[in-house]
Amino acid sequence: MATITFKHTPFGDLALISMRGCENISEKVDYYLKQWRETPDGYSFVVPAVCPRFGTGEGKAVFNHTARGLDAYIICDCFNHGVTYKMYGQTVPMSPDDHYQDLKRVIASLGGKARRITVIMPMLYEGRQHRRSSRESLDCALALQELHSMGVSNIITFDAHDPRVQNAIPLGGFDNVMPTYQMIKALVKNVPDIVIDRDHAMIVSPDEGGMSRCIYFSSVLGLDLGMFYKRRNYSVIVNGRNPIEAHEFLGKDIAGKDLIIVDDMISSGESILDIAAKLKGKGANRIFVFTTFGLFVDGLEKFDEYYEKGLIDKIFTTNLIYSDPELLKREWYCNVDMSKYIAYLIDTLNYDNSISDLLNPVDRIKKLMDKHTAELKNK
């Protein structure tokens, strides 16, 4: 039976709307889109939207472009604390709540005239408040429902803390994208001598909640998998959570192996650093950390200390959220650029084509590993 090939035309005029703090990554995405579509000099897919503030901290959004018929892609980093505004004469860093409120203002400023609205929110707003375990709010589910009710057709996020939160909008579009290929590519580029096989490397999950992403890494790379589980003190709450009393390791012997710890985020980094120290104590060789989001809320000094002691070698995080300029200067840090991947997603979706191949990078990873193995043999 012959395969029918449909020639798609753009769903609408492509518009890239950058929220405050997303200017750099939006500029890079725009660069790739202009290259692929061979636009004339001076053209840009980025359309202006501003969110001015009054002296009281109140705000509004102003969209300085026609909205009618647009296929709009709004890029929003809710965790960019490097963006500030004035309130009662004081300089205030924008919180996730501030960013989210501005996102809703921009959607409202489109006035229902856009043909389709897609929100690209790399780190999901309130993603860690995704389930109810006592009498408490379900912030992430409420935010998704709110965006859906405002006319957002699809929400694209990366490495969601728990992608099952999409069940809050069963009739809405939700894509959870993983940066697996980009992380592996960055590793072989920055650590060209690494040997990725069962005898020399191993994947480690820092907790039971992150096992699914680690299973994927171990499967596509053909590596063994180890796991830590967190023993918490459930009788007390410190900084909104039950403190961790100890990390216990489950897995094969790791002596002499390079280890790759995979997680969705580094918040304070307390868990990752504790795990790295324990793995070194068990005879691990080099320790590399893959985390999609590097928040580093308690600063970088502890990471500097562990690097100087040889307890960590490299930490890889993406440029999907704001990175402190001081972080980018650290020898132990590698920034993984995701702008080209986002451009691929936008370019494909604008033509209403399937993004399934983009979401499943197995073939690309295998080609990368074959190339890396060949280069090691030729040295």
PDB file of C-alpha atoms in Angstrom, residues 68-272:
ATOM      1  CA  ARG A  68      -4.308  38.256  14.230  1.00  0.00           C
ATOM      2  CA  GLY A  69      -3.494  34.900  12.631  1.00  0.00           C
ATOM      3  CA  LEU A  70      -0.230  34.332  14.504  1.00  0.00           C
ATOM      4  CA  ASP A  71       1.123  30.908  15.429  1.00  0.00           C
ATOM      5  CA  ALA A  72       2.661  32.233  18.636  1.00  0.00           C
ATOM      6  CA  TYR A  73       5.387  30.500  20.663  1.00  0.00           C
ATOM      7  CA  ILE A  74       5.967  32.129  24.048  1.00  0.00           C
ATOM      8  CA  ILE A  75       9.260  31.289  25.780  1.00  0.00           C
ATOM      9  CA  CYS A  76       9.053  31.782  29.536  1.00  0.00           C
ATOM     10  CA  ASP A  77      11.687  31.103  32.209  1.00  0.00           C
ATOM     11  CA  CYS A  78       9.841  31.290  35.514  1.00  0.00           C
ATOM     12  CA  PHE A  79      13.083  30.808  37.470  1.00  0.00           C
ATOM     13  CA  ASN A  80      15.099  33.769  36.203  1.00  0.00           C
ATOM     14  CA  HIS A  81      15.977  35.623  39.388  1.00  0.00           C
ATOM     15  CA  GLY A  82      18.364  37.844  37.449  1.00  0.00           C
ATOM     16  CA  VAL A  83      15.424  39.960  36.233  1.00  0.00           C
ATOM     17  CA  THR A  84      14.284  42.762  38.562  1.00  0.00           C
ATOM     18  CA  TYR A  85      11.671  45.514  38.788  1.00  0.00           C
ATOM     19  CA  LYS A  86      11.019  48.541  40.983  1.00  0.00           C
ATOM     20  CA  MET A  87       8.403  48.449  43.728  1.00  0.00           C
ATOM     21  CA  TYR A  88       8.020  51.327  46.195  1.00  0.00           C
ATOM     22  CA  GLY A  89      11.506  52.493  45.217  1.00  0.00           C
ATOM     23  CA  GLN A  90      13.107  49.118  45.945  1.00  0.00           C
ATOM     24  CA  THR A  91      14.716  46.783  43.417  1.00  0.00           C
ATOM     25  CA  VAL A  92      12.925  43.446  43.602  1.00  0.00           C
ATOM     26  CA  PRO A  93      14.075  40.218  41.867  1.00  0.00           C
ATOM     27  CA  MET A  94      11.297  38.548  39.933  1.00  0.00           C
ATOM     28  CA  SER A  95       9.960  35.401  41.584  1.00  0.00           C
ATOM     29  CA  PRO A  96       8.391  32.432  39.739  1.00  0.00           C
ATOM     30  CA  ASP A  97       4.989  33.907  40.631  1.00  0.00           C
ATOM     31  CA  ASP A  98       5.942  37.228  39.011  1.00  0.00           C
ATOM     32  CA  HIS A  99       7.091  35.519  35.810  1.00  0.00           C
ATOM     33  CA  TYR A 100       3.968  33.383  35.648  1.00  0.00           C
ATOM     34  CA  GLN A 101       1.730  36.404  36.127  1.00  0.00           C
ATOM     35  CA  ASP A 102       3.536  38.216  33.299  1.00  0.00           C
ATOM     36  CA  LEU A 103       3.046  35.163  31.087  1.00  0.00           C
ATOM     37  CA  LYS A 104      -0.720  35.369  31.635  1.00  0.00           C
ATOM     38  CA  ARG A 105      -0.620  39.100  30.911  1.00  0.00           C
ATOM     39  CA  VAL A 106       1.089  38.485  27.553  1.00  0.00           C
ATOM     40  CA  ILE A 107      -1.466  35.820  26.639  1.00  0.00           C
ATOM     41  CA  ALA A 108      -4.239  38.235  27.582  1.00  0.00           C
ATOM     42  CA  SER A 109      -2.640  41.001  25.496  1.00  0.00           C
ATOM     43  CA  LEU A 110      -3.048  38.834  22.373  1.00  0.00           C
ATOM     44  CA  GLY A 111      -6.768  39.414  22.832  1.00  0.00           C
ATOM     45  CA  GLY A 112      -7.842  36.038  21.463  1.00  0.00           C
ATOM     46  CA  LYS A 113      -6.642  37.020  17.976  1.00  0.00           C
ATOM     47  CA  ALA A 114      -3.742  34.561  17.665  1.00  0.00           C
ATOM     48  CA  ARG A 115      -4.534  31.455  15.642  1.00  0.00           C
ATOM     49  CA  ARG A 116      -2.635  29.230  18.098  1.00  0.00           C
ATOM     50  CA  ILE A 117      -0.641  29.787  21.281  1.00  0.00           C
ATOM     51  CA  THR A 118       2.120  27.448  22.449  1.00  0.00           C
ATOM     52  CA  VAL A 119       3.904  28.083  25.744  1.00  0.00           C
ATOM     53  CA  ILE A 120       7.495  26.846  25.991  1.00  0.00           C
ATOM     54  CA  MET A 121       8.190  26.729  29.716  1.00  0.00           C
ATOM     55  CA  PRO A 122      11.454  24.790  30.137  1.00  0.00           C
ATOM     56  CA  MET A 123      11.176  24.322  33.904  1.00  0.00           C
ATOM     57  CA  LEU A 124       7.542  23.835  34.755  1.00  0.00           C
ATOM     58  CA  TYR A 125       6.071  26.461  37.074  1.00  0.00           C
ATOM     59  CA  GLU A 126       5.404  24.875  40.498  1.00  0.00           C
ATOM     60  CA  GLY A 127       6.439  21.522  38.999  1.00  0.00           C
ATOM     61  CA  ARG A 128       7.561  20.237  42.379  1.00  0.00           C
ATOM     62  CA  GLN A 129       4.104  20.917  43.825  1.00  0.00           C
ATOM     63  CA  HIS A 130       2.525  18.334  41.542  1.00  0.00           C
ATOM     64  CA  ARG A 131       0.653  16.083  43.947  1.00  0.00           C
ATOM     65  CA  ARG A 132      -1.318  16.318  47.137  1.00  0.00           C
ATOM     66  CA  SER A 133      -0.082  14.363  50.150  1.00  0.00           C
ATOM     67  CA  SER A 134      -1.988  16.344  52.818  1.00  0.00           C
ATOM     68  CA  ARG A 135      -4.377  19.303  52.931  1.00  0.00           C
ATOM     69  CA  GLU A 136      -2.358  21.464  50.564  1.00  0.00           C
ATOM     70  CA  SER A 137      -2.568  23.293  47.262  1.00  0.00           C
ATOM     71  CA  LEU A 138      -2.000  21.689  43.859  1.00  0.00           C
ATOM     72  CA  ASP A 139      -0.253  24.652  42.282  1.00  0.00           C
ATOM     73  CA  CYS A 140       1.101  23.052  39.098  1.00  0.00           C
ATOM     74  CA  ALA A 141      -2.213  21.451  38.174  1.00  0.00           C
ATOM     75  CA  LEU A 142      -4.021  24.752  38.757  1.00  0.00           C
ATOM     76  CA  ALA A 143      -1.512  26.632  36.573  1.00  0.00           C
ATOM     77  CA  LEU A 144      -1.898  24.153  33.704  1.00  0.00           C
ATOM     78  CA  GLN A 145      -5.692  24.386  33.881  1.00  0.00           C
ATOM     79  CA  GLU A 146      -5.498  28.173  33.967  1.00  0.00           C
ATOM     80  CA  LEU A 147      -3.270  28.355  30.868  1.00  0.00           C
ATOM     81  CA  HIS A 148      -5.511  25.889  29.027  1.00  0.00           C
ATOM     82  CA  SER A 149      -8.602  27.942  29.866  1.00  0.00           C
ATOM     83  CA  MET A 150      -6.872  31.085  28.536  1.00  0.00           C
ATOM     84  CA  GLY A 151      -6.520  29.508  25.110  1.00  0.00           C
ATOM     85  CA  VAL A 152      -3.065  27.908  25.223  1.00  0.00           C
ATOM     86  CA  SER A 153      -3.131  24.957  22.807  1.00  0.00           C
ATOM     87  CA  ASN A 154       0.082  23.274  23.844  1.00  0.00           C
ATOM     88  CA  ILE A 155       2.598  23.465  26.679  1.00  0.00           C
ATOM     89  CA  ILE A 156       6.165  22.304  26.036  1.00  0.00           C
ATOM     90  CA  THR A 157       8.341  21.655  29.059  1.00  0.00           C
ATOM     91  CA  PHE A 158      11.634  19.888  29.657  1.00  0.00           C
ATOM     92  CA  ASP A 159      12.324  17.043  32.076  1.00  0.00           C
ATOM     93  CA  ALA A 160       9.214  17.597  34.182  1.00  0.00           C
ATOM     94  CA  HIS A 161       9.617  16.647  37.833  1.00  0.00           C
ATOM     95  CA  ASP A 162       6.578  14.419  37.356  1.00  0.00           C
ATOM     96  CA  PRO A 163       5.056  14.485  33.833  1.00  0.00           C
ATOM     97  CA  ARG A 164       1.875  12.855  35.159  1.00  0.00           C
ATOM     98  CA  VAL A 165       0.765  16.326  36.197  1.00  0.00           C
ATOM     99  CA  GLN A 166      -0.430  16.683  32.575  1.00  0.00           C
ATOM    100  CA  ASN A 167      -3.451  14.624  33.670  1.00  0.00           C
ATOM    101  CA  ALA A 168      -4.797  17.917  35.034  1.00  0.00           C
ATOM    102  CA  ILE A 169      -5.493  18.984  31.403  1.00  0.00           C
ATOM    103  CA  PRO A 170      -6.566  15.768  29.632  1.00  0.00           C
ATOM    104  CA  LEU A 171      -7.881  17.718  26.612  1.00  0.00           C
ATOM    105  CA  GLY A 172      -4.872  20.043  26.388  1.00  0.00           C
ATOM    106  CA  GLY A 173      -1.548  19.537  24.651  1.00  0.00           C
ATOM    107  CA  PHE A 174       1.457  18.793  26.831  1.00  0.00           C
ATOM    108  CA  ASP A 175       4.914  17.678  25.650  1.00  0.00           C
ATOM    109  CA  ASN A 176       7.657  16.682  28.067  1.00  0.00           C
ATOM    110  CA  VAL A 177      10.996  16.914  26.246  1.00  0.00           C
ATOM    111  CA  MET A 178      14.188  15.273  27.507  1.00  0.00           C
ATOM    112  CA  PRO A 179      17.701  16.657  26.809  1.00  0.00           C
ATOM    113  CA  THR A 180      19.281  13.173  26.774  1.00  0.00           C
ATOM    114  CA  TYR A 181      21.078  13.461  23.434  1.00  0.00           C
ATOM    115  CA  GLN A 182      22.393  16.952  24.114  1.00  0.00           C
ATOM    116  CA  MET A 183      23.784  15.874  27.507  1.00  0.00           C
ATOM    117  CA  ILE A 184      25.616  12.865  26.071  1.00  0.00           C
ATOM    118  CA  LYS A 185      26.943  14.955  23.176  1.00  0.00           C
ATOM    119  CA  ALA A 186      28.270  17.555  25.635  1.00  0.00           C
ATOM    120  CA  LEU A 187      29.930  14.817  27.718  1.00  0.00           C
ATOM    121  CA  VAL A 188      31.912  13.274  24.825  1.00  0.00           C
ATOM    122  CA  LYS A 189      32.861  16.750  23.597  1.00  0.00           C
ATOM    123  CA  ASN A 190      34.145  17.990  26.963  1.00  0.00           C
ATOM    124  CA  VAL A 191      35.553  14.642  28.177  1.00  0.00           C
ATOM    125  CA  PRO A 192      36.888  13.109  24.931  1.00  0.00           C
ATOM    126  CA  ASP A 193      38.749  10.278  26.698  1.00  0.00           C
ATOM    127  CA  ILE A 194      35.685   8.832  28.432  1.00  0.00           C
ATOM    128  CA  VAL A 195      34.988   5.177  27.614  1.00  0.00           C
ATOM    129  CA  ILE A 196      31.275   4.472  27.718  1.00  0.00           C
ATOM    130  CA  ASP A 197      30.802   0.748  28.298  1.00  0.00           C
ATOM    131  CA  ARG A 198      29.918  -1.532  31.222  1.00  0.00           C
ATOM    132  CA  ASP A 199      33.550  -2.029  32.238  1.00  0.00           C
ATOM    133  CA  HIS A 200      34.383   1.661  32.507  1.00  0.00           C
ATOM    134  CA  ALA A 201      31.196   3.641  33.261  1.00  0.00           C
ATOM    135  CA  MET A 202      27.912   3.442  35.131  1.00  0.00           C
ATOM    136  CA  ILE A 203      24.711   5.467  35.530  1.00  0.00           C
ATOM    137  CA  VAL A 204      23.615   6.437  39.058  1.00  0.00           C
ATOM    138  CA  SER A 205      20.211   7.701  40.142  1.00  0.00           C
ATOM    139  CA  PRO A 206      20.292   9.968  43.214  1.00  0.00           C
ATOM    140  CA  ASP A 207      16.871   8.710  44.368  1.00  0.00           C
ATOM    141  CA  GLU A 208      14.060   6.345  43.476  1.00  0.00           C
ATOM    142  CA  GLY A 209      12.014   9.160  41.919  1.00  0.00           C
ATOM    143  CA  GLY A 210      14.596   9.689  39.171  1.00  0.00           C
ATOM    144  CA  MET A 211      14.891   6.059  38.134  1.00  0.00           C
ATOM    145  CA  SER A 212      12.868   6.386  34.928  1.00  0.00           C
ATOM    146  CA  ARG A 213      15.244   8.913  33.327  1.00  0.00           C
ATOM    147  CA  CYS A 214      18.267   6.915  34.516  1.00  0.00           C
ATOM    148  CA  ILE A 215      16.853   3.676  33.101  1.00  0.00           C
ATOM    149  CA  TYR A 216      16.607   5.414  29.736  1.00  0.00           C
ATOM    150  CA  PHE A 217      20.239   6.562  29.895  1.00  0.00           C
ATOM    151  CA  SER A 218      21.474   3.119  30.939  1.00  0.00           C
ATOM    152  CA  SER A 219      19.434   1.427  28.207  1.00  0.00           C
ATOM    153  CA  VAL A 220      20.556   3.592  25.274  1.00  0.00           C
ATOM    154  CA  LEU A 221      24.196   3.613  26.461  1.00  0.00           C
ATOM    155  CA  GLY A 222      24.301  -0.052  27.501  1.00  0.00           C
ATOM    156  CA  LEU A 223      25.502   0.739  31.032  1.00  0.00           C
ATOM    157  CA  ASP A 224      24.723  -0.744  34.435  1.00  0.00           C
ATOM    158  CA  LEU A 225      22.543   1.261  36.811  1.00  0.00           C
ATOM    159  CA  GLY A 226      22.896   2.022  40.490  1.00  0.00           C
ATOM    160  CA  MET A 227      20.572   3.936  42.814  1.00  0.00           C
ATOM    161  CA  PHE A 228      20.577   5.813  46.074  1.00  0.00           C
ATOM    162  CA  TYR A 229      17.556   6.035  48.291  1.00  0.00           C
ATOM    163  CA  LYS A 230      17.039   8.861  50.730  1.00  0.00           C
ATOM    164  CA  ARG A 231      16.359   8.050  54.372  1.00  0.00           C
ATOM    165  CA  ARG A 232      14.395  11.031  55.661  1.00  0.00           C
ATOM    166  CA  ASN A 233      13.311  12.152  59.106  1.00  0.00           C
ATOM    167  CA  TYR A 234       9.541  12.436  58.723  1.00  0.00           C
ATOM    168  CA  SER A 235       9.058  13.721  62.277  1.00  0.00           C
ATOM    169  CA  VAL A 236      10.312  17.243  61.470  1.00  0.00           C
ATOM    170  CA  ILE A 237      10.092  19.750  58.620  1.00  0.00           C
ATOM    171  CA  VAL A 238      13.025  22.024  57.735  1.00  0.00           C
ATOM    172  CA  ASN A 239      12.668  24.640  54.961  1.00  0.00           C
ATOM    173  CA  GLY A 240       9.400  23.072  53.872  1.00  0.00           C
ATOM    174  CA  ARG A 241      10.619  19.484  53.607  1.00  0.00           C
ATOM    175  CA  ASN A 242      11.632  16.477  55.675  1.00  0.00           C
ATOM    176  CA  PRO A 243      15.427  16.533  56.102  1.00  0.00           C
ATOM    177  CA  ILE A 244      17.551  13.732  54.630  1.00  0.00           C
ATOM    178  CA  GLU A 245      19.375  11.718  57.290  1.00  0.00           C
ATOM    179  CA  ALA A 246      21.396   9.469  54.973  1.00  0.00           C
ATOM    180  CA  HIS A 247      21.839   8.257  51.381  1.00  0.00           C
ATOM    181  CA  GLU A 248      22.104   4.486  50.908  1.00  0.00           C
ATOM    182  CA  PHE A 249      23.543   2.993  47.682  1.00  0.00           C
ATOM    183  CA  LEU A 250      22.103   0.013  45.835  1.00  0.00           C
ATOM    184  CA  GLY A 251      24.067  -1.381  42.897  1.00  0.00           C
ATOM    185  CA  LYS A 252      27.136  -3.213  41.605  1.00  0.00           C
ATOM    186  CA  ASP A 253      30.749  -2.518  42.498  1.00  0.00           C
ATOM    187  CA  ILE A 254      31.769   0.931  41.227  1.00  0.00           C
ATOM    188  CA  ALA A 255      35.487   0.820  41.993  1.00  0.00           C
ATOM    189  CA  GLY A 256      37.539   2.397  39.199  1.00  0.00           C
ATOM    190  CA  LYS A 257      34.533   3.380  37.063  1.00  0.00           C
ATOM    191  CA  ASP A 258      33.482   6.780  35.739  1.00  0.00           C
ATOM    192  CA  LEU A 259      30.025   7.544  37.127  1.00  0.00           C
ATOM    193  CA  ILE A 260      27.271   9.666  35.620  1.00  0.00           C
ATOM    194  CA  ILE A 261      24.732  10.937  38.159  1.00  0.00           C
ATOM    195  CA  VAL A 262      21.482  11.925  36.414  1.00  0.00           C
ATOM    196  CA  ASP A 263      18.778  14.128  37.955  1.00  0.00           C
ATOM    197  CA  ASP A 264      16.260  16.738  36.843  1.00  0.00           C
ATOM    198  CA  MET A 265      17.617  19.642  38.883  1.00  0.00           C
ATOM    199  CA  ILE A 266      20.204  20.904  41.319  1.00  0.00           C
ATOM    200  CA  SER A 267      18.498  23.071  43.908  1.00  0.00           C
ATOM    201  CA  SER A 268      20.847  23.528  46.860  1.00  0.00           C
ATOM    202  CA  GLY A 269      23.037  20.645  45.649  1.00  0.00           C
ATOM    203  CA  GLU A 270      23.157  19.090  49.104  1.00  0.00           C
ATOM    204  CA  SER A 271      22.016  15.654  47.883  1.00  0.00           C
ATOM    205  CA  ILE A 272      24.274  15.551  44.810  1.00  0.00           C
TER     206      ILE A 272
END
